[in-house]
Short mmCIF file of C-alpha atoms in Angstrom, two decimals:
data_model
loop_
_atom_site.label_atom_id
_atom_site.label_comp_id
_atom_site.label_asym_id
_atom_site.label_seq_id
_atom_site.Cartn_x
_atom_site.Cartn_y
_atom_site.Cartn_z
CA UNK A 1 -6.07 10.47 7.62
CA UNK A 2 -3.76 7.41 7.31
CA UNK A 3 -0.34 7.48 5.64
CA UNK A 4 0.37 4.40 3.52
CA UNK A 5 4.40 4.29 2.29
CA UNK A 6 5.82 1.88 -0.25
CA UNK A 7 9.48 1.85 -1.21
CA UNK A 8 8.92 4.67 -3.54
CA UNK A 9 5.48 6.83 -2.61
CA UNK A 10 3.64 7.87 -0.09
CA UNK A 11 -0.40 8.05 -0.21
CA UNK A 12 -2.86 9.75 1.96
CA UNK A 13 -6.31 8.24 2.61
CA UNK A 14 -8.99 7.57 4.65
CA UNK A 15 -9.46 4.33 6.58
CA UNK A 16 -12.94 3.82 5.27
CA UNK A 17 -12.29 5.06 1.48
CA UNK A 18 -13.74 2.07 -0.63
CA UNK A 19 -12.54 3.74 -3.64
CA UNK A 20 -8.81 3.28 -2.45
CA UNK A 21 -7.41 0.34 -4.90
CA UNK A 22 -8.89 1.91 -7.88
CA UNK A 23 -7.10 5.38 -6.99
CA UNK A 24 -3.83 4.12 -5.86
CA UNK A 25 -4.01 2.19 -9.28
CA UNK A 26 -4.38 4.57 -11.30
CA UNK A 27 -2.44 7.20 -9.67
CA UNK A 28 0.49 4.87 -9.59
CA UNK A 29 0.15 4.04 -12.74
CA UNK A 30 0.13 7.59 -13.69
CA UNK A 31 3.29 8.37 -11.72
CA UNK A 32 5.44 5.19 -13.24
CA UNK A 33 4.64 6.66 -16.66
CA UNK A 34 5.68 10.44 -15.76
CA UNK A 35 8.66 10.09 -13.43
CA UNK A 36 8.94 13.92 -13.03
CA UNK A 37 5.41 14.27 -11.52
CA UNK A 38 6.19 14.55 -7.24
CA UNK A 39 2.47 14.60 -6.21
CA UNK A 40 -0.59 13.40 -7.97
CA UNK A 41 -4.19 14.03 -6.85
CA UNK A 42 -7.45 13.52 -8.12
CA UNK A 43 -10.90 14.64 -9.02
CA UNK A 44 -12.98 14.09 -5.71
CA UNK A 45 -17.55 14.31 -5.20
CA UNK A 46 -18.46 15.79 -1.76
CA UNK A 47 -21.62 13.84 -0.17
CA UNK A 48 -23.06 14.49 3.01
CA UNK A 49 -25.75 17.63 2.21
CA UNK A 50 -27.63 18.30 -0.70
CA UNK A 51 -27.06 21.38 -1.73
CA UNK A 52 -22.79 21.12 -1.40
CA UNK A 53 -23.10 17.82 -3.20
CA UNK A 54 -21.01 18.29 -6.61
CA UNK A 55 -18.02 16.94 -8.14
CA UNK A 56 -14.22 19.15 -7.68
CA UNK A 57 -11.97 18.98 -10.38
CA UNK A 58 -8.80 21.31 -9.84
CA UNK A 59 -6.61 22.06 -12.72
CA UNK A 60 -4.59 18.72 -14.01
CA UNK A 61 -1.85 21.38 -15.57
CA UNK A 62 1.42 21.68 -13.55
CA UNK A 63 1.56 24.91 -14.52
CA UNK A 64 -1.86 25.53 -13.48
CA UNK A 65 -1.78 24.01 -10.20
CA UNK A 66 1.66 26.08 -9.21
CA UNK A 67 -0.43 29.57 -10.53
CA UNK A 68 -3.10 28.52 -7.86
CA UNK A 69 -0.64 27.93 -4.72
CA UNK A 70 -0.81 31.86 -3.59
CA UNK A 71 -4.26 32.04 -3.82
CA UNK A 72 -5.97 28.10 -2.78
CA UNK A 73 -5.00 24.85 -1.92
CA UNK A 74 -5.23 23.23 -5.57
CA UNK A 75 -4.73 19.46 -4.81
CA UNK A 76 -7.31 17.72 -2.49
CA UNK A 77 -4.86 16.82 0.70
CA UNK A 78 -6.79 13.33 1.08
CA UNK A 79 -6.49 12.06 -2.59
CA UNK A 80 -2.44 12.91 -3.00
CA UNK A 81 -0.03 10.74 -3.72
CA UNK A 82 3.70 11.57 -3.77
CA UNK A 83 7.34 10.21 -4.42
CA UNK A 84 9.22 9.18 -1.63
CA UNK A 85 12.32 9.78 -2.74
CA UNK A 86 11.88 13.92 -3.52
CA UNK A 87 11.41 14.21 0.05
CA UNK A 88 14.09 12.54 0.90
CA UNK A 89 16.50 14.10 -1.19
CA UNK A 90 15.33 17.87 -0.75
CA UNK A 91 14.93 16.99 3.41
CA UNK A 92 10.87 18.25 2.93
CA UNK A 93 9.19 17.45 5.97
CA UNK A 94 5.43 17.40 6.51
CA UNK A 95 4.84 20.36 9.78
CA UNK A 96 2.71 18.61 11.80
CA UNK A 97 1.91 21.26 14.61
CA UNK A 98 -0.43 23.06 11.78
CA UNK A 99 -3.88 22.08 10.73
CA UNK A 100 -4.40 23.39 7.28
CA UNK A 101 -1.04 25.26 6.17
CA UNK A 102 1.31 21.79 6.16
CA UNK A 103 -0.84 20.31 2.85
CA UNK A 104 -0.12 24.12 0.86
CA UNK A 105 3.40 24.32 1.87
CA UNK A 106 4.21 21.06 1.10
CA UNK A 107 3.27 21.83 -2.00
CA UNK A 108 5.02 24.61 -2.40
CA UNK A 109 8.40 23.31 -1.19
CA UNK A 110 8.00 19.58 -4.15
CA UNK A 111 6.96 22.46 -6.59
CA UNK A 112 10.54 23.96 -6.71
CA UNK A 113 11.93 20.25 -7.61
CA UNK A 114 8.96 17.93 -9.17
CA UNK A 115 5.89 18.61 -11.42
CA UNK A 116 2.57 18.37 -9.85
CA UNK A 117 -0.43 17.16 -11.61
CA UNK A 118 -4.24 16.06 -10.85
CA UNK A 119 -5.88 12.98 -12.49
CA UNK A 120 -9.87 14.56 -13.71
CA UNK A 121 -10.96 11.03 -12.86
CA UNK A 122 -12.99 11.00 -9.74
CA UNK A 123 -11.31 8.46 -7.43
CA UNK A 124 -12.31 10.48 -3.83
CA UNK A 125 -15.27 11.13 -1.98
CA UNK A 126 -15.47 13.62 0.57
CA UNK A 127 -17.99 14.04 3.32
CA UNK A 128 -18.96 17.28 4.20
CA UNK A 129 -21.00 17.57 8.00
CA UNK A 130 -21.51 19.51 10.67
CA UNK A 131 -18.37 18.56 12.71
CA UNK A 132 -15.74 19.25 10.33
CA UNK A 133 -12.40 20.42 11.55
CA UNK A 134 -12.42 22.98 9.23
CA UNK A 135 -15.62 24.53 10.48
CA UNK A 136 -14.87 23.67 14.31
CA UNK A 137 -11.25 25.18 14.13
CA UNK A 138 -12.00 28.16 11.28
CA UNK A 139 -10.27 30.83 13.49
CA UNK A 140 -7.14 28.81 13.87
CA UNK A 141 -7.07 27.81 10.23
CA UNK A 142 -7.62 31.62 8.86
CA UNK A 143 -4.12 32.51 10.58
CA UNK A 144 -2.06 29.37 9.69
CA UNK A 145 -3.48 30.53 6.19
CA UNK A 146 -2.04 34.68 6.85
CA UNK A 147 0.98 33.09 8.18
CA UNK A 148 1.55 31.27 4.62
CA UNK A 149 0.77 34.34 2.74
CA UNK A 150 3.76 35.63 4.37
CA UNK A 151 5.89 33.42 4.05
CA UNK A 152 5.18 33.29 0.43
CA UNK A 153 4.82 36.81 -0.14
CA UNK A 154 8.97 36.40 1.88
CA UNK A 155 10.41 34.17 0.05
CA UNK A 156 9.51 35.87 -2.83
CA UNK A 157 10.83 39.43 -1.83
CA UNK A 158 7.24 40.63 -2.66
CA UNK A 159 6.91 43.98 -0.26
CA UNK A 160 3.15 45.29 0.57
CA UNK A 161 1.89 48.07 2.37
CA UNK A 162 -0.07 47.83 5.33
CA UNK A 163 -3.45 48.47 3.14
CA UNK A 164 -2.42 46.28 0.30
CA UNK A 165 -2.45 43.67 3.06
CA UNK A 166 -5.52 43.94 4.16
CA UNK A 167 -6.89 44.14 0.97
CA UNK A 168 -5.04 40.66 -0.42
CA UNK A 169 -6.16 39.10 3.00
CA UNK A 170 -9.87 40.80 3.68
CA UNK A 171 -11.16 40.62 0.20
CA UNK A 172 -9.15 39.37 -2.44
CA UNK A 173 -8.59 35.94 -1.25
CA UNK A 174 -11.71 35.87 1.05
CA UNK A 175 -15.18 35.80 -0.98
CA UNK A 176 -17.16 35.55 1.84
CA UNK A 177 -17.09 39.45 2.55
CA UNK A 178 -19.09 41.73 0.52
CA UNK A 179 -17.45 44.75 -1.24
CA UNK A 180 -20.22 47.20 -1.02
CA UNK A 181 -17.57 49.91 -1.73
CA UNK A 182 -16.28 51.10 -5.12
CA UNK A 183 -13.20 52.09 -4.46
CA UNK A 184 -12.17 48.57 -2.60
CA UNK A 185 -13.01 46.62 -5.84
CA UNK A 186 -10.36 49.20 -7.85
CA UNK A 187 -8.25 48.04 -5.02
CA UNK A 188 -7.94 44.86 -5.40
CA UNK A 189 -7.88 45.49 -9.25
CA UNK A 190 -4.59 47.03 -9.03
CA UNK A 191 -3.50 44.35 -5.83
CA UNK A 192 -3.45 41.69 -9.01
CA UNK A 193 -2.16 43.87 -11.30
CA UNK A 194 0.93 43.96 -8.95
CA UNK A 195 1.09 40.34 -8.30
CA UNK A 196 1.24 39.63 -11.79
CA UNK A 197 3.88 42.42 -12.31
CA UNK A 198 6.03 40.55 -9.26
CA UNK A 199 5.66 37.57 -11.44
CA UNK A 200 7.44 39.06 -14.48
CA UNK A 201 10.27 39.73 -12.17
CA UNK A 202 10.55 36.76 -9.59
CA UNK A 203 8.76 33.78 -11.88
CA UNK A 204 7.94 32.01 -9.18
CA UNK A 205 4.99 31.09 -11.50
CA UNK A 206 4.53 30.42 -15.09
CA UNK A 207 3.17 33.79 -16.33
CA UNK A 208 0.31 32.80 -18.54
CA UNK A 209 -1.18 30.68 -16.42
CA UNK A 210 -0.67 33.38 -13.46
CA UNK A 211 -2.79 35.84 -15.17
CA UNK A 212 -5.44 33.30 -16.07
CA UNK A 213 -5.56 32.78 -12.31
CA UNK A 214 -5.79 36.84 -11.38
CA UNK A 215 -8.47 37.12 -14.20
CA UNK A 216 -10.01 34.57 -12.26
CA UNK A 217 -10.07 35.93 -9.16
CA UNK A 218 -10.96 39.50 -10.36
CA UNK A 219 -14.37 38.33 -12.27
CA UNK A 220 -15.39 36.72 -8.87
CA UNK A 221 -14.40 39.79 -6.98
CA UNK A 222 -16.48 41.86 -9.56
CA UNK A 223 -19.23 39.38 -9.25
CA UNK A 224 -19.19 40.22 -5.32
CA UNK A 225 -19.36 43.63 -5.80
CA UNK A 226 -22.05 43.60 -8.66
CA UNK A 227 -24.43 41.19 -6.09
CA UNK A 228 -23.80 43.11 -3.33
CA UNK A 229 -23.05 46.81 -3.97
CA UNK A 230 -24.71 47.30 -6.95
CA UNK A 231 -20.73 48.27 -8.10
CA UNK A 232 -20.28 48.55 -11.66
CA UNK A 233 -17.10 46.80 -13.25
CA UNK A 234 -17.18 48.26 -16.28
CA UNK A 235 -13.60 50.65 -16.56
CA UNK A 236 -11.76 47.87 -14.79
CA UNK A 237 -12.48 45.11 -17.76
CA UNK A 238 -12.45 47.60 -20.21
CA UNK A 239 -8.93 48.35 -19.14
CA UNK A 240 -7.66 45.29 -18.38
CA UNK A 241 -6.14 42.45 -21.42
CA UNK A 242 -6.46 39.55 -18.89
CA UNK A 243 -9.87 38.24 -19.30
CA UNK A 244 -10.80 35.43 -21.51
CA UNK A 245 -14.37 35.48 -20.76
CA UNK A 246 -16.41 37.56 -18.80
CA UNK A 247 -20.46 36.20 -17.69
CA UNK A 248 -22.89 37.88 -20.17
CA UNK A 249 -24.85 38.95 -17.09
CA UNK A 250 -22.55 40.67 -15.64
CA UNK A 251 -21.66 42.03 -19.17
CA UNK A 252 -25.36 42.93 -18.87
CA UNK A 253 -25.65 44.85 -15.28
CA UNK A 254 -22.52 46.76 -16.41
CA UNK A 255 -24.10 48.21 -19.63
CA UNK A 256 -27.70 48.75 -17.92
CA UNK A 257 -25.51 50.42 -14.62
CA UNK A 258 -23.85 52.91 -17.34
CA UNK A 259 -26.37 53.93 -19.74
CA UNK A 260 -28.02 54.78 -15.75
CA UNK A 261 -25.31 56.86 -14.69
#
């Protein structure tokens, strides 16, 4: 990635994006009409094989985008542009020495003094191939990603228990392994329940779109264990007022699962 700095912003890119002009246009355009916006990013279509070949839109809302900063990286690092002067005057500094963690907590740190926003125009393509760094280093990237967890998790003042941790950091925000046990979905389940709690108290995120983001995160998780434990979900969205919408075929397996039982 190559930096590109004007007087007043600071754009990321690739040397052989094509699609540059048209995104620093608009994004700059964007910016000069919504001063208070500190970093802008955009829609972005991955190329490279078939079957991850899709367009990425992450949420456009500020308060969206600073719901998603525990649990993902919601801007696409390559497509951002930001103001200048915010870093500057807050002394944020990019942390070079880490691979993966920098793009997050930069983030994080504009967050407390700028709005951040995403443009749903698709002004970024992104290769994905064999050779990636973030399938070369994955091991090395997994703890820079623990190690901002904590620090999150620390400047908040949120305290978990040794199990709570490695439930967030096992399962809840890491869908690749399967919950083939019951109780480990409940787990989770009440994990969220005491993030969004922690919310109510710290507001370190705007609490609507906080528990959109848990309800989120707990249909995938019920997904997972529905696919690959054959775990009902039932009692946990029956009890639960977070969910705006929950897949009809999951809705489904539930009912079928209980009238088994």
């Amino acid at each position: 990635l190559l930096s590109l700095a004007t007087g007043r912003y600071i754009a990321l890119m690739d040397h052989d994006d094509i699609s540059l002009p048209k995104r620093l246009e608009k994004q700059l355009t964007y910016m000069e009409k919504h001063p208070k916006v500190g970093i802008c990013g955009c829609a972005y279509k991955r190329f490279g094989k078939i079957w991850k070949k899709r367009v990425i839109r992450h949420p456009s809302d500020n308060d969206m985008i600073c719901a998603y900063l525990f649990f993902k990286c919601p801007i696409h690092h390559p497509s951002v542009m930001m103001q200048k002067s915010i870093l500057d005057k807050y002394k944020i500094t990019y942390e070079h020495q880490f691979i993966s963690l920098n793009d997050r907590q930069l983030y994080l740190d504009i967050s407390r003094h700028a709005r951040l926003h995403n443009l749903n125009d698709v002004l970024y393509k992104y290769r994905i191939h064999t050779y990636m760094t973030s399938k070369l280093r994955r091991k090395e990237i997994t703890n820079e990603q623990l190690l901002y967890r904590r620090r999150f998790l620390n400047r908040y003042h949120i305290h978990l228990n040794p199990r709570e941790t490695k439930i967030m950091n096992e399962y809840l925000l890491n869908g690749r392994n399967k919950i083939k046990n019951e109780h480990i979905l409940y787990e989770i389940n009440a994990l969220l329940k005491k993030f969004i709690q922690e919310n109510k108290k710290k507001h370190f995120a705007d609490e609507k779109a906080f528990r959109k983001v848990c309800a989120d995160y707990l249909i995938k998780r019920c997904k997972n264990a529905c696919l690959n434990g054959f775990i009902s979900s039932n009692r946990i969205l029956k009890e639960n007022s977070i969910f705006e919408g929950v897949p009809l075929w999951l809705r489904m397996f539930n009912f079928i699962k209980r009238r088994n039982l």
